[in-house]
Amino acid sequence: MRDLTPDRLSTDGTRGLLLAPDAVLTPDGLMDHYAAVVEGDTFRAVGPVQQVERTHPHLRPVRLPGYVLMPGFVDTHHHLTQSFGAALAFGEPSEIFRRVWVPLEGALDEEAVYVAAKLAALEALRGGFTTVAEAGTRASVDVELVAAAARDAGIRCVLGLVCNDLDGDTDTTLAAAEKHLARYSTEELVHPSLAISVPEAATERALARTARLAAEAGAVVQIHVNEHLAAVERSLVQHGLRPLEYLHEVGALGPQLLAAHATLLTPREVTLLADSGAAVSYNPVASAWKGNAVAPATTMAERGIRFGLGTDGTRGDAFRLAEAAEFAQRLTYGLATGDSSCGGGWTWLDRANRGGADAVGLSARTGTVTEGAAADFLLVDVDTPELRLSWDLPWELVRRGNRDQIDAVFVAGRLRLWRGRPVDWDGPALVRRAAELAQEVLLRAPVTRVHPTAAEGWAARP
């Protein structure tokens, strides 16, 4: 529908918006001839278009032929303040945080933190993410700068506060954790979370206490778990237990845990996850780019383990993430067993929105197009060569969808992006400033890379 314009999708908050696309993706599947009413920040009605029009006669329907209305995607694992160095990870060995991310984030000043986080938020919105889980910055700044960037960009953010205490005072760390949970407890777009980089970065007391604090607050604790072989071996040497086993031993394994990566799992650890109710962020692009193992996501789905899909800051493209989630399972597990489905398209769409919202602790708020849920959604143009001749649209969205087909991104009932650009702030100006700051930051950051750049590799060809 090329005559659709942003003004037809705007609302001043005093009137509702009745949207009537070709189909709506609901928790029960793709529903043809459905409509949705947005009032304020919430879906007030979702159902058959004639019924919705009959019960809302005061609203003029916005007819959207050629569009699907679907939930916004949820990125269950991100590092917003690492956006200046995303390409530094290309070709690098897997465990790069000491050589790249710690020095990079340590070189960020307040402006750079804000701009880097807002840049990452913009990329995420362009890719169809309406929620991101920020796993905690290493920059020595107030995390309110990251919160402000998320608010100003218009994205929903689960904001982690790093609670590592191995080299600090545990009481001070825990007091800061309590303050953080209270500080953002009533925000519209920013939701508090606690974070511990890896289990060995915190004392037993901090691990157990942050778990209890988060559980009491209805929040999550984000921890990188069983991501690299080196991390598993460090835990075995230090504790005689693998990282996930250690979290179980100290009382930090439970529904409040959001375990990032979880790529190296024994059968016993899969059972621990299933029995504990913990959630996992399955990050398939990060696995491929960094050479990690691939989390057994199809097994997790079969065992009822909660999980969503995360980018780990690799690229903010939700459709490509969903495709990577299915593709990684197929190459790693499906080909070896003759599993031609590998979860099917519906599994990866569901885990990319509803499952992701559950994993980050927001299942009561977002992730679905249902009455009472936050109006975080996308209008996807399906009148395209890739999708018009559809026989199974959920599958095709996973395998053939891309962010160019996302015309509108709504968060909390407001149109935030229209055809890739913010509607109420200057996206290109932010990108220009980010490019300037990134150069300055990387000049003073003591980053150490092992792999040559593409230009160096090209020059060294025989």
Short mmCIF file of C-alpha atoms in Angstrom, two decimals:
data_model
loop_
_atom_site.label_atom_id
_atom_site.label_comp_id
_atom_site.label_asym_id
_atom_site.label_seq_id
_atom_site.Cartn_x
_atom_site.Cartn_y
_atom_site.Cartn_z
CA MET A 1 0.00 0.00 0.00
CA ARG A 2 2.26 2.75 -1.26
CA ASP A 3 -0.19 5.59 -0.52
CA LEU A 4 0.04 4.98 3.24
CA THR A 5 1.59 7.96 5.04
CA PRO A 6 2.71 8.44 8.67
CA ASP A 7 0.00 10.99 9.39
CA ARG A 8 -2.65 8.31 8.92
CA LEU A 9 -0.99 6.32 11.71
CA SER A 10 -0.55 9.10 14.22
CA THR A 11 -2.56 9.51 17.39
CA ASP A 12 -2.50 12.34 19.89
CA GLY A 13 -3.35 10.07 22.80
CA THR A 14 -6.94 11.34 23.08
CA ARG A 15 -8.35 9.13 20.35
CA GLY A 16 -7.79 5.57 19.34
CA LEU A 17 -6.46 4.08 16.16
CA LEU A 18 -8.34 1.24 14.47
CA LEU A 19 -5.99 -0.65 12.16
CA ALA A 20 -7.40 -3.14 9.64
CA PRO A 21 -4.57 -4.95 7.81
CA ASP A 22 -4.86 -8.10 5.73
CA ALA A 23 -3.88 -10.19 8.76
CA VAL A 24 -2.80 -9.95 12.38
CA LEU A 25 -0.24 -12.28 13.97
CA THR A 26 -1.82 -13.29 17.30
CA PRO A 27 -0.79 -15.89 19.91
CA ASP A 28 -3.18 -18.27 18.10
CA GLY A 29 -1.48 -17.75 14.77
CA LEU A 30 -1.95 -15.57 11.73
CA MET A 31 -5.54 -14.33 11.59
CA ASP A 32 -6.94 -13.04 8.30
CA HIS A 33 -9.41 -10.14 8.35
CA TYR A 34 -8.55 -9.14 11.90
CA ALA A 35 -8.25 -5.63 13.29
CA ALA A 36 -6.61 -4.01 16.30
CA VAL A 37 -7.50 -0.89 18.28
CA VAL A 38 -4.69 1.11 19.85
CA GLU A 39 -5.58 3.54 22.64
CA GLY A 40 -2.83 5.27 24.56
CA ASP A 41 0.02 2.77 24.92
CA THR A 42 -2.16 -0.35 24.80
CA PHE A 43 -4.13 -2.65 22.52
CA ARG A 44 -7.74 -2.10 23.58
CA ALA A 45 -9.29 -4.61 21.19
CA VAL A 46 -8.08 -7.34 18.82
CA GLY A 47 -10.48 -9.48 16.81
CA PRO A 48 -12.41 -10.00 13.58
CA VAL A 49 -12.54 -6.71 11.72
CA GLN A 50 -16.35 -6.49 11.49
CA GLN A 51 -16.71 -7.14 15.21
CA VAL A 52 -14.06 -4.57 16.13
CA GLU A 53 -15.59 -1.95 13.85
CA ARG A 54 -19.04 -2.62 15.31
CA THR A 55 -17.83 -2.17 18.90
CA HIS A 56 -15.80 0.96 18.08
CA PRO A 57 -18.13 3.01 15.82
CA HIS A 58 -16.45 6.26 16.82
CA LEU A 59 -13.17 5.25 15.15
CA ARG A 60 -12.60 5.48 11.41
CA PRO A 61 -10.78 2.32 10.29
CA VAL A 62 -7.36 2.69 8.70
CA ARG A 63 -7.48 0.02 6.02
CA LEU A 64 -4.10 -1.56 5.32
CA PRO A 65 -4.30 -3.90 2.32
CA GLY A 66 -0.99 -5.64 1.70
CA TYR A 67 0.11 -5.42 5.34
CA VAL A 68 0.48 -7.79 8.28
CA LEU A 69 0.35 -6.39 11.81
CA MET A 70 2.63 -8.41 14.06
CA PRO A 71 4.28 -8.08 17.49
CA GLY A 72 7.56 -6.25 17.65
CA PHE A 73 10.59 -8.48 18.12
CA VAL A 74 12.40 -8.77 21.46
CA ASP A 75 16.21 -8.84 21.54
CA THR A 76 16.95 -10.85 24.66
CA HIS A 77 20.69 -10.04 24.78
CA HIS A 78 22.35 -6.81 23.72
CA HIS A 79 25.27 -4.57 24.67
CA LEU A 80 24.08 -1.13 23.60
CA THR A 81 27.29 0.71 24.45
CA GLN A 82 29.42 -1.54 22.25
CA SER A 83 27.99 -0.21 18.97
CA PHE A 84 31.09 1.84 18.11
CA GLY A 85 33.14 -1.35 17.80
CA ALA A 86 30.71 -3.88 16.31
CA ALA A 87 32.98 -4.67 13.35
CA LEU A 88 36.01 -5.15 15.62
CA ALA A 89 34.74 -8.65 16.39
CA PHE A 90 34.88 -9.82 12.78
CA GLY A 91 37.26 -12.76 12.44
CA GLU A 92 38.33 -12.62 16.08
CA PRO A 93 38.67 -15.69 18.33
CA SER A 94 35.65 -16.26 20.53
CA GLU A 95 36.54 -14.84 23.94
CA ILE A 96 37.27 -11.21 23.05
CA PHE A 97 35.84 -9.25 25.97
CA ARG A 98 39.22 -8.60 27.59
CA ARG A 99 40.91 -7.48 24.34
CA VAL A 100 38.05 -5.53 22.76
CA TRP A 101 34.97 -4.79 24.85
CA VAL A 102 36.55 -3.91 28.21
CA PRO A 103 39.00 -1.38 26.71
CA LEU A 104 36.41 0.01 24.28
CA GLU A 105 33.73 0.65 26.90
CA GLY A 106 36.38 1.94 29.31
CA ALA A 107 37.22 4.69 26.81
CA LEU A 108 33.64 5.98 26.56
CA ASP A 109 32.80 9.32 28.14
CA GLU A 110 29.24 10.42 28.94
CA GLU A 111 28.41 11.73 25.48
CA ALA A 112 29.85 8.64 23.82
CA VAL A 113 27.81 6.32 26.07
CA TYR A 114 24.59 8.15 25.20
CA VAL A 115 25.31 8.31 21.47
CA ALA A 116 26.51 4.69 21.25
CA ALA A 117 23.42 3.42 23.07
CA LYS A 118 21.05 5.54 20.98
CA LEU A 119 22.76 4.39 17.79
CA ALA A 120 22.28 0.75 18.82
CA ALA A 121 18.64 1.49 19.68
CA LEU A 122 18.09 3.06 16.26
CA GLU A 123 19.55 0.03 14.50
CA ALA A 124 17.35 -2.25 16.61
CA LEU A 125 14.20 -0.29 15.78
CA ARG A 126 15.09 -0.31 12.08
CA GLY A 127 15.37 -4.07 12.31
CA GLY A 128 11.96 -4.55 13.93
CA PHE A 129 12.97 -4.83 17.58
CA THR A 130 10.67 -2.96 19.93
CA THR A 131 12.38 -4.28 23.10
CA VAL A 132 16.05 -4.85 23.89
CA ALA A 133 17.65 -6.40 26.97
CA GLU A 134 20.78 -4.41 27.77
CA ALA A 135 23.19 -6.68 29.64
CA GLY A 136 25.01 -3.87 31.46
CA THR A 137 27.72 -1.47 30.36
CA ARG A 138 31.33 -1.55 31.55
CA ALA A 139 31.62 2.20 31.07
CA SER A 140 32.17 4.12 34.31
CA VAL A 141 29.03 6.23 34.00
CA ASP A 142 25.55 6.41 35.45
CA VAL A 143 23.36 3.91 33.59
CA GLU A 144 20.74 6.65 33.38
CA LEU A 145 22.62 7.74 30.24
CA VAL A 146 21.71 4.42 28.63
CA ALA A 147 18.14 4.72 29.90
CA ALA A 148 17.90 8.23 28.44
CA ALA A 149 19.17 7.01 25.08
CA ALA A 150 16.54 4.25 25.01
CA ARG A 151 13.76 6.66 25.98
CA ASP A 152 14.80 9.25 23.45
CA ALA A 153 15.08 6.66 20.70
CA GLY A 154 11.66 5.28 21.64
CA ILE A 155 12.59 1.66 22.32
CA ARG A 156 11.60 -0.48 25.30
CA CYS A 157 14.70 -1.44 27.30
CA VAL A 158 15.36 -4.01 30.02
CA LEU A 159 18.26 -2.14 31.61
CA GLY A 160 20.91 -4.21 33.35
CA LEU A 161 23.11 -2.91 36.16
CA VAL A 162 26.39 -4.81 36.46
CA CYS A 163 26.70 -6.26 39.98
CA ASN A 164 30.15 -7.86 39.83
CA ASP A 165 31.66 -7.68 43.31
CA LEU A 166 34.69 -9.96 43.26
CA ASP A 167 37.05 -6.97 43.31
CA GLY A 168 34.81 -4.66 45.31
CA ASP A 169 32.58 -4.31 48.35
CA THR A 170 29.61 -6.67 48.32
CA ASP A 171 27.41 -4.51 50.56
CA THR A 172 27.93 -1.50 48.29
CA THR A 173 27.18 -3.59 45.21
CA LEU A 174 23.96 -4.97 46.68
CA ALA A 175 22.81 -1.55 47.85
CA ALA A 176 23.30 -0.24 44.31
CA ALA A 177 21.29 -3.19 42.99
CA GLU A 178 18.35 -2.41 45.27
CA LYS A 179 18.48 1.26 44.30
CA HIS A 180 18.52 0.39 40.60
CA LEU A 181 15.48 -1.88 40.90
CA ALA A 182 13.55 0.88 42.69
CA ARG A 183 14.75 3.66 40.39
CA TYR A 184 13.13 2.23 37.26
CA SER A 185 10.23 0.33 38.80
CA THR A 186 7.52 2.61 37.40
CA GLU A 187 8.98 3.66 34.05
CA GLU A 188 7.03 3.27 30.80
CA LEU A 189 9.89 2.18 28.56
CA VAL A 190 12.79 1.34 30.90
CA HIS A 191 12.55 -1.79 33.04
CA PRO A 192 15.22 -2.59 35.65
CA SER A 193 17.37 -5.69 35.58
CA LEU A 194 20.49 -6.86 37.36
CA ALA A 195 23.50 -8.30 35.57
CA ILE A 196 26.62 -10.26 36.41
CA SER A 197 29.14 -10.62 33.62
CA VAL A 198 29.98 -14.27 34.29
CA PRO A 199 29.46 -16.38 37.43
CA GLU A 200 33.13 -16.15 38.43
CA ALA A 201 32.93 -12.31 38.50
CA ALA A 202 30.80 -12.33 41.65
CA THR A 203 30.91 -13.84 45.12
CA GLU A 204 28.49 -16.55 46.19
CA ARG A 205 26.69 -14.00 48.33
CA ALA A 206 26.23 -11.56 45.46
CA LEU A 207 25.00 -14.30 43.12
CA ALA A 208 22.45 -15.55 45.62
CA ARG A 209 21.34 -12.12 46.82
CA THR A 210 20.90 -10.59 43.34
CA ALA A 211 18.79 -13.62 42.44
CA ARG A 212 16.52 -12.98 45.43
CA LEU A 213 16.32 -9.23 44.84
CA ALA A 214 15.37 -9.72 41.20
CA ALA A 215 12.81 -12.41 42.00
CA GLU A 216 11.17 -10.18 44.59
CA ALA A 217 11.04 -7.27 42.13
CA GLY A 218 9.75 -9.35 39.20
CA ALA A 219 12.96 -8.61 37.31
CA VAL A 220 15.67 -10.76 35.73
CA VAL A 221 19.37 -11.28 36.38
CA GLN A 222 21.36 -11.43 33.15
CA ILE A 223 24.48 -13.63 33.26
CA HIS A 224 26.71 -14.97 30.48
CA VAL A 225 26.61 -18.71 31.11
CA ASN A 226 28.50 -21.61 29.46
CA GLU A 227 29.37 -19.47 26.44
CA HIS A 228 33.02 -20.41 25.82
CA LEU A 229 35.12 -23.48 26.54
CA ALA A 230 37.59 -21.26 28.41
CA ALA A 231 34.82 -20.06 30.75
CA VAL A 232 33.67 -23.63 31.44
CA GLU A 233 37.23 -24.68 32.21
CA ARG A 234 37.82 -21.70 34.53
CA SER A 235 34.73 -22.64 36.49
CA LEU A 236 35.79 -26.29 36.72
CA VAL A 237 39.23 -25.29 38.01
CA GLN A 238 37.87 -22.72 40.47
CA HIS A 239 34.74 -24.47 41.76
CA GLY A 240 34.85 -28.05 40.52
CA LEU A 241 31.57 -27.31 38.75
CA ARG A 242 30.51 -26.04 35.35
CA PRO A 243 29.09 -22.46 35.37
CA LEU A 244 25.43 -23.48 35.27
CA GLU A 245 26.01 -26.16 37.89
CA TYR A 246 27.71 -23.57 40.07
CA LEU A 247 24.76 -21.18 39.80
CA HIS A 248 22.52 -24.04 40.89
CA GLU A 249 24.84 -24.86 43.81
CA VAL A 250 24.80 -21.29 45.19
CA GLY A 251 21.06 -20.75 44.78
CA ALA A 252 21.17 -18.41 41.76
CA LEU A 253 19.40 -20.70 39.30
CA GLY A 254 15.70 -19.99 39.03
CA PRO A 255 12.98 -18.23 36.99
CA GLN A 256 14.69 -14.88 37.52
CA LEU A 257 17.81 -15.99 35.62
CA LEU A 258 18.29 -14.97 31.99
CA ALA A 259 21.26 -17.06 30.89
CA ALA A 260 22.98 -15.54 27.88
CA HIS A 261 24.29 -17.97 25.25
CA ALA A 262 24.20 -21.33 27.14
CA THR A 263 25.91 -22.92 24.16
CA LEU A 264 27.88 -25.63 25.98
CA LEU A 265 25.29 -27.64 27.89
CA THR A 266 25.52 -31.18 29.16
CA PRO A 267 22.32 -33.26 29.36
CA ARG A 268 22.34 -32.66 33.13
CA GLU A 269 22.50 -28.89 32.62
CA VAL A 270 19.58 -29.04 30.19
CA THR A 271 17.62 -30.77 32.94
CA LEU A 272 18.71 -28.13 35.47
CA LEU A 273 17.37 -25.40 33.18
CA ALA A 274 14.10 -27.24 32.64
CA ASP A 275 13.58 -27.95 36.34
CA SER A 276 14.54 -24.46 37.53
CA GLY A 277 12.37 -22.42 35.19
CA ALA A 278 15.36 -20.31 34.13
CA ALA A 279 15.33 -18.61 30.72
CA VAL A 280 17.98 -18.58 27.99
CA SER A 281 18.94 -16.05 25.35
CA TYR A 282 19.73 -18.09 22.25
CA ASN A 283 22.19 -15.99 20.22
CA PRO A 284 22.82 -17.80 16.91
CA VAL A 285 24.55 -14.98 15.01
CA ALA A 286 26.98 -14.46 17.89
CA SER A 287 27.73 -18.19 17.83
CA ALA A 288 28.59 -18.03 14.15
CA TRP A 289 30.57 -14.80 14.23
CA LYS A 290 32.61 -15.69 17.31
CA GLY A 291 32.99 -19.40 16.62
CA ASN A 292 31.08 -20.52 19.71
CA ALA A 293 29.04 -23.66 19.90
CA VAL A 294 25.32 -23.43 19.07
CA ALA A 295 22.81 -23.67 21.91
CA PRO A 296 20.53 -26.72 21.59
CA ALA A 297 17.43 -24.59 21.08
CA THR A 298 15.21 -27.25 19.50
CA THR A 299 15.95 -29.48 22.49
CA MET A 300 15.13 -26.58 24.81
CA ALA A 301 11.80 -26.09 23.05
CA GLU A 302 11.01 -29.79 23.41
CA ARG A 303 11.93 -29.74 27.11
CA GLY A 304 9.81 -26.66 27.81
CA ILE A 305 12.78 -24.42 28.59
CA ARG A 306 11.99 -20.73 28.30
CA PHE A 307 14.09 -18.93 25.72
CA GLY A 308 14.16 -16.00 23.35
CA LEU A 309 16.48 -14.81 20.61
CA GLY A 310 19.31 -12.32 21.15
CA THR A 311 21.68 -10.45 18.86
CA ASP A 312 24.55 -9.92 21.35
CA GLY A 313 25.03 -6.66 19.46
CA THR A 314 25.97 -8.40 16.21
CA ARG A 315 23.36 -6.84 13.94
CA GLY A 316 19.98 -5.34 14.70
CA ASP A 317 17.94 -7.19 12.09
CA ALA A 318 15.16 -9.26 13.62
CA PHE A 319 14.10 -11.22 10.54
CA ARG A 320 17.70 -12.24 9.84
CA LEU A 321 18.04 -13.25 13.50
CA ALA A 322 14.97 -15.50 13.27
CA GLU A 323 16.33 -17.05 10.08
CA ALA A 324 19.72 -17.57 11.74
CA ALA A 325 18.02 -19.25 14.71
CA GLU A 326 16.42 -21.84 12.45
CA PHE A 327 19.44 -22.19 10.16
CA ALA A 328 21.91 -22.77 13.00
CA GLN A 329 19.72 -25.54 14.43
CA ARG A 330 19.43 -27.13 11.00
CA LEU A 331 23.17 -27.17 10.33
CA THR A 332 24.19 -28.17 13.86
CA TYR A 333 21.51 -30.68 14.81
CA GLY A 334 18.91 -31.17 12.06
CA LEU A 335 21.16 -32.47 9.28
CA ALA A 336 22.71 -35.05 11.57
CA THR A 337 19.32 -36.43 12.61
CA GLY A 338 17.26 -35.97 9.46
CA ASP A 339 15.08 -33.35 11.15
CA SER A 340 13.69 -31.42 8.17
CA SER A 341 11.54 -29.12 10.31
CA CYS A 342 13.96 -27.93 13.02
CA GLY A 343 11.14 -26.29 14.91
CA GLY A 344 9.29 -24.89 11.92
CA GLY A 345 8.83 -21.21 11.16
CA TRP A 346 6.27 -20.77 13.93
CA THR A 347 8.77 -21.75 16.65
CA TRP A 348 11.25 -19.04 15.71
CA LEU A 349 8.63 -16.31 15.23
CA ASP A 350 7.11 -17.18 18.59
CA ARG A 351 10.48 -17.21 20.38
CA ALA A 352 11.44 -13.93 18.70
CA ASN A 353 8.48 -12.06 20.21
CA ARG A 354 6.33 -13.79 22.83
CA GLY A 355 9.11 -16.13 24.03
CA GLY A 356 11.57 -13.27 24.17
CA ALA A 357 9.21 -11.12 26.22
CA ASP A 358 8.80 -13.98 28.67
CA ALA A 359 12.57 -14.54 28.88
CA VAL A 360 13.24 -10.89 29.80
CA GLY A 361 10.45 -10.80 32.39
CA LEU A 362 7.91 -8.79 30.37
CA SER A 363 5.41 -11.46 29.36
CA ALA A 364 2.62 -9.56 31.09
CA ARG A 365 3.48 -6.39 29.20
CA THR A 366 4.64 -7.03 25.65
CA GLY A 367 5.41 -9.64 23.00
CA THR A 368 1.86 -10.31 21.76
CA VAL A 369 -0.94 -8.57 19.91
CA THR A 370 -3.67 -9.12 22.47
CA GLU A 371 -6.12 -6.95 24.32
CA GLY A 372 -4.41 -5.28 27.28
CA ALA A 373 -0.87 -5.76 26.01
CA ALA A 374 1.44 -2.86 25.23
CA ALA A 375 1.00 -1.71 21.64
CA ASP A 376 4.52 -2.66 20.54
CA PHE A 377 4.07 -3.80 16.94
CA LEU A 378 5.14 -3.68 13.31
CA LEU A 379 3.35 -3.10 10.04
CA VAL A 380 5.05 -5.40 7.54
CA ASP A 381 4.53 -4.93 3.82
CA VAL A 382 3.79 -8.37 2.39
CA ASP A 383 2.86 -7.10 -1.07
CA THR A 384 6.43 -7.79 -2.20
CA PRO A 385 8.11 -10.30 -4.54
CA GLU A 386 9.42 -12.20 -1.51
CA LEU A 387 6.10 -12.58 0.30
CA ARG A 388 3.16 -11.92 -2.02
CA LEU A 389 2.89 -15.50 -3.34
CA SER A 390 2.56 -16.92 0.14
CA TRP A 391 1.61 -20.48 1.02
CA ASP A 392 2.86 -20.41 4.60
CA LEU A 393 3.51 -16.83 5.71
CA PRO A 394 5.05 -17.56 9.17
CA TRP A 395 7.67 -19.77 7.52
CA GLU A 396 8.22 -17.19 4.80
CA LEU A 397 8.64 -14.34 7.27
CA VAL A 398 11.43 -16.37 8.90
CA ARG A 399 13.19 -17.34 5.68
CA ARG A 400 12.37 -14.50 3.31
CA GLY A 401 11.44 -11.55 5.50
CA ASN A 402 13.79 -8.60 5.87
CA ARG A 403 13.80 -5.21 7.53
CA ASP A 404 13.13 -3.38 4.25
CA GLN A 405 9.59 -4.76 4.45
CA ILE A 406 8.95 -3.11 7.85
CA ASP A 407 7.17 0.13 7.07
CA ALA A 408 6.08 1.16 10.58
CA VAL A 409 7.42 0.46 14.07
CA PHE A 410 5.23 1.28 17.08
CA VAL A 411 6.35 1.18 20.71
CA ALA A 412 3.91 1.90 23.55
CA GLY A 413 1.27 2.94 21.04
CA ARG A 414 3.38 5.58 19.30
CA LEU A 415 4.74 5.49 15.78
CA ARG A 416 8.52 5.57 16.31
CA LEU A 417 9.94 4.73 12.87
CA TRP A 418 8.53 5.14 9.41
CA ARG A 419 10.31 3.25 6.63
CA GLY A 420 13.55 3.11 8.56
CA ARG A 421 13.67 6.67 9.90
CA PRO A 422 12.58 8.14 13.24
CA VAL A 423 9.47 10.27 12.96
CA ASP A 424 10.26 12.73 15.77
CA TRP A 425 14.06 13.04 15.92
CA ASP A 426 16.97 13.30 13.48
CA GLY A 427 18.37 9.83 12.85
CA PRO A 428 20.94 10.81 10.17
CA ALA A 429 22.37 13.49 12.47
CA LEU A 430 22.87 10.89 15.20
CA VAL A 431 24.65 8.57 12.78
CA ARG A 432 27.00 11.37 11.71
CA ARG A 433 27.85 12.25 15.31
CA ALA A 434 28.36 8.58 16.18
CA ALA A 435 30.85 8.24 13.32
CA GLU A 436 32.83 11.21 14.65
CA LEU A 437 32.85 9.99 18.25
CA ALA A 438 33.72 6.41 17.30
CA GLN A 439 36.92 7.60 15.68
CA GLU A 440 37.88 9.51 18.81
CA VAL A 441 37.04 6.62 21.15
CA LEU A 442 38.95 4.01 19.17
CA LEU A 443 42.04 6.22 19.04
CA ARG A 444 42.25 6.21 22.85
CA ALA A 445 40.93 2.68 23.53
CA PRO A 446 43.73 0.09 23.97
CA VAL A 447 41.94 -2.49 21.81
CA THR A 448 43.98 -5.51 20.74
CA ARG A 449 42.88 -7.44 17.65
CA VAL A 450 44.27 -10.76 16.46
CA HIS A 451 42.69 -10.93 13.03
CA PRO A 452 43.71 -8.53 10.25
CA THR A 453 41.14 -6.15 8.84
CA ALA A 454 39.67 -6.90 5.44
CA ALA A 455 41.86 -4.17 3.90
CA GLU A 456 44.99 -5.73 5.43
CA GLY A 457 43.96 -9.19 4.28
CA TRP A 458 43.25 -7.90 0.78
CA ALA A 459 46.65 -6.22 0.61
CA ALA A 460 48.40 -9.41 1.77
CA ARG A 461 46.96 -11.63 -0.96
CA PRO A 462 49.56 -13.73 -2.78
#
